[in-house]
Amino acid sequence: MSEAITFVMAHANTWAATALICIGLWVVMVRGNLFKKVIGLNIFQTGVFLFYISMGYIRGGTAPIVVDRPDAVYANPLPHVLILTAIVVSVATTSLALALIVRIRESYGTTEEDDVNASDEP
Amino acid sequence: MNVPLPLSWLPLIAIAVPLACVPLILLARHFPDVREGITLAGAGLLVVVVCLLAYGLSLGSVAELEIYGPIADLPLTLRVEPLGMLFALVAGFLWLVTSIYAIGYMRAHHEGNQTRFYVFFAIAIGATMGVAFAGDLITLFIFYEVLTLSTFPLVTHAQTDAARRAGRIYLGMLMGSSIGLFLVAIVITYVVAGTLDFRPGGILNGRIQPALAGLLLALYVFGIGKAAVMPMHRWLPAAMVAPTPVSALLHAVAVVKAGAFSVLKIATMIFGFDLVGSLTATTLLQAVAAFTVIAASLVALTKDNLKARLAYSTVSQLSYIVLAALIADPAAFLGGGFHIATHAFGKITLFFCAGAILVAAHKTEISQLDGLGRVMPLTFGAFLVGSFSLIGLPPFGGLWSKWMMIEGALDTQQWILVAVFATSTLLNIAYLLPIPFRAFFRPLPAGVSPRLQEAPAACLAAMAVTSGGCLVLFFMPDAIVALLAGALP
Amino acid sequence: MDLLAHLPALQVVVPLIGAPICALLTAPRLSQAFAVLVSLVTFAISLILLNQVLADGVIVYGMGGWQAPWGIVYVVDPLSALLLCLISGMAAIVMPAVRLGIGAETTERSRRLFLSLALLALTGMLGIVITGDAFNLYVFLEISSLSSYALVATGTDRRAVAAAFNYLVQGTIGATFILIGIGLLYMMTGTLNMADLGERIGDLRDTAPVQAALAFILIGAAVKAALFPTHAWMPNAYTYAPSMVSAFFGATATKVGAYIMIRFIFTVFGAEWVFGTMMVGWILVPLGIAAAFVGSLVAIWQTDLKRMLAYSSVAQVGYISAAIGLGNHDGLIAAIVHVFNHGLMKGALFMVMACVILRLGRADISSFRGLGRRMPVTMACFVVAGLSMIGVPLTVGFVSKWYLVLGAIEAGMWPVAVLVLMSSLLAIVYIWRVVEVAYFAPPPDAARVREAPALLLVPTLMLTVLCVAFGIATDTTVGVASYAIGFLVGEP
């Protein structure tokens, strides 16, 4: 039993990221409101960011700035830099999605996916 | 023997001549006389080219040319061999005759879109030459497909709903079978043999398990939809909506013979007699072909529409050649090859007559022909000649081809097949002869004047040539047998 | 010369810089001319790169002078060079006609932004193909995706916006899946350079994270390639997008997904492990065949012909996936060659739609009645490209199908060979349906319809001619493909 707990705890970051990814995907798939879909997409991506960021962290490590201590352990900065890029991409995606929703609202008068689909039925 | 350079180019020229007519015909589209003149000149030139090739072949030279390579690893080659030579001779000569006939027919019948007609006709002949001279399976397949596509606009020429429906059946069956079965067979052959060249004696023998070989043979026989072995025959009656010159040259000679020719060539030069003869599947396929011979004849008996009856007769006669290929015996091979020529001349004569009757008397059904022999004696005379040749009566060429095929069946002691040939001859008599007899011996319906009213002179001339051809073939079997014998290993 | 050495960077930088400049050029025709110029230069660079690769082998270019594994490298091998040519070539062919193909009511300003977006999408796709760095690939993927969502949304029909939104949601999920996969790979190996990954992954292959990475990346690439059943975004996006966008993306976008799949399977994970141990072939081949049938069958019933072409793309991507899944030499040739060939023929067909929409305002089957006489050249292009889609010999479609069937038989998968050919019979139905209407049905009204203008007609004709030219001169494409395979499987 304790082994299982250790296993879960040792990978706590992964579990958290997985949970966020699943919640995000669930929202995207199940919610009919377009805003909620975008929010779901953001949760999903945040899960991935978390996964990257925690991956680079080393327990007891310090920020990757050279310090005058021979036994210093540095966190890996690369995943953090990468995810900075991914966050920028995510912001761009979100803004584009919101812009599209505005256009959809203008021409359909609704932000519900079902209503949008229904009003295009012949 | 060393081939002089120009001769090795001749097969390509034979393909190029009809294709070169296409832009010229298009340019001359506003001048019908010039346009038809171009077709005739092209046809005449083609006859010269194929005669030169035949002469070269008789001297023992093999014109061989790699036209382009590789398409998907495969070089495209043209090679003149006896069977293809015979096919090219027949198709090339009959193109000339049909062109003369078509000019009379299309004008007398006031058909529309004549430029399109002549253009695709020329392309179809070019493709037929390609089929005849193909040196390997992939080249054969390419020209086979070009032939299908180029004849589609000819079948749907009338642009009526019926023509479009027929066009759909035509294209669907021919392309469906060729891509779905024929191409599969080619790829399997390539994987097994590592080459697709036609070679005397075949390329598969000793390299393939019998079960796979049987499957492969079946794929070829059914995949070559143009050979019209049942149940792949439906496209042929459907194609009869086309103008008569198309039915005559393409659906009695070029297209259908391209199918039968391919089967014969594949049986001898891909499989080889030994392999075909040793397979269990061969017996089954023989049964299918024999069934087609008999069943198509029976269906022909029930058809009142003249062209439909001739179409089913073609289905039946094509399976003779397939059967000859499956008998896998030198005599049967010679008979099958010879039958390409004799059936071509006989059947084209019959179609010419059908077209002449349509143009001059506006009749399409057999039951309407009573007494018409007195109005159109020349036409029905030619019809009688064609019928006799198809049945196999002397002094017409059909006798020899049937004779040799039966000889092949006797050689291999396949008595049932002998019986099939005999039965079908009786059926030939039953569905062909009543037509001229009705025309000559029944009285004209009341109110129709027995004044002589024949088809246009161009049509009559064409009929005269082809029925003369039936006669000539009777007197020169040796020349053709000598030519074909060169293909035997 | 110095400039020549920097071509791999310029390949991406030129359209990247060109995009904002294009948006700033306010003179009406200037932005158009500039975009054309940029795409032509880009295409020229691709051709030179292809030439260099064929002559001297792989080009590795360290961005900013940093060599692998510290910096980002651009790697031009024959596969990427071929795709660079396809993508930039399509851009160069399509770009001059943009004015005619994006709807009449667009304003001058929106057209400028459109061109700028198109150049960005071009940048993204070129970057995906040229980069040798896994994370960089993700960034370029998002650049091309974001700009293509926006481009789809510029369609005049309001459904274009809804389609773009769906495309955005599904595309983002796909791209993020790839991001997860790359993260897992980095976690295990500590590198992002694809060649490096391929080396270090050796003993780690049978760990769970690497297996998960394979799954995430394949699914992500499948979404981008619109492989059945993840194709849901495509039909609407291609139907309602402006014709030019459909033509450009129809020819290139899904191919980039297929490229990602090939690149990761062969360069990073190793074909032996992917097909031998993980049995990915047993997923890709059945899905591919299912896609071929579903796509073709649905295409048969469409009345909107752009939608029909989109579903036909679903089927064609199926062939590519099945070809990859075969996992043997001929299968891979088929995949690479079909990526290129399908780009040509689908590009030509969508260009035909652009011509028809320009003249008739719509592209449903009834508007094609009698079009064979009214727009003879356009319809002739449709027939030729359509025959190519069916796979008639002497067209590019035959070449791909030949290798696909050969590969299937080599792999001992006879049913696959038969099913591939059977599904191409369905293509006869959906193509011929249109041909029949165009040539053998009377026009619906007496209105005079002129042939499309040269600006649209010439690119259409060029693509059509290429469909035949590469169907005859197959040694070019097949030669490059087999050369590329040498590098992919590591035995040049």
Coordinates of C-alpha atoms in Angstrom, one line a residue, chain C residues 360 369 374 442-450:
Chain C
L360 CA -20.9 30.9 -61.7
R369 CA -24.4 21.1 -66.4
R374 CA -18.9 26.7 -71.8
P442 CA -27.7 20.6 -71.4
P443 CA -26.8 23.9 -69.7
P444 CA -29.4 25.0 -67.2
D445 CA -29.9 28.4 -68.7
A446 CA -29.0 30.4 -71.8
A447 CA -26.7 32.7 -70.0
R448 CA -23.4 33.2 -71.6
V449 CA -20.5 31.9 -69.4
R450 CA -17.1 32.8 -70.4

